Structure formats: C-alpha cells, structure tokens
C-alpha cells in the first residue's frame, strides 16, 4: 500500500524518547522536533539524577530557550499523560 507521508511523519507522531543525560538529543532537537523528547530523573532510583535533578537540567540545557526546556522537562509528559498543570 502506498503511504501519503514519509515514514518520519509516523515516527514523530507516535514515538517519544525519555532521557536523563543526552546532550546529542538536545543538540539535535531541531531534527527530531521537541514533541518527542521527555527528560526524566528516574526518581526514586539511585542511578537517576535525584536529588541533583535541577543541577542536571541546568548543565544539560544551558543555552536552550526556557520555553523549550519547559516543554521537554514538563510539558510533553503532562500532555501525553493528561496531567493538568
């Protein structure tokens, strides 16, 4: 069957990636778009960033516009999981 859009359309629409430390994901956000990226701290597991989550975010997202940081760190998960903020 012929599809009307590129496969990347479906990937962007239906795939989400979580990460704690991934500078390449942040650097390449213009290629992937913001909607598929979700930062997580893996609380309460010790291998996660907690209790230093704010430090990890500040270092990893240095130079990224605040609205984009908010979308990746809060907004996308809130929308996907139906959390009112």
Phi, psi and omega in degrees: 000141179277137175256150185274345182230165178292152176305328179300332177300314181290322179297313180294325183283328192242001185239138176228143181238132174255150180204156172256314181223105180208079180304328179292323177298319180290317180297325184263016183297337176290336178275318183273337190086164182274332189298337184266356185258133177221119177279143177217151181255358177059030176300138006258019184289140184293335179282354178278189183272345181295134011263022183252027185303315181299322178295317179300315181297312182301317182288314186288327184257018179303126179088354179273134180305140184305322180296324179288320177299315179299318180296315183288320185274342184219307191298316182296315180296318179300319180290314182297318184265004177067036180267124177281127180238000000 
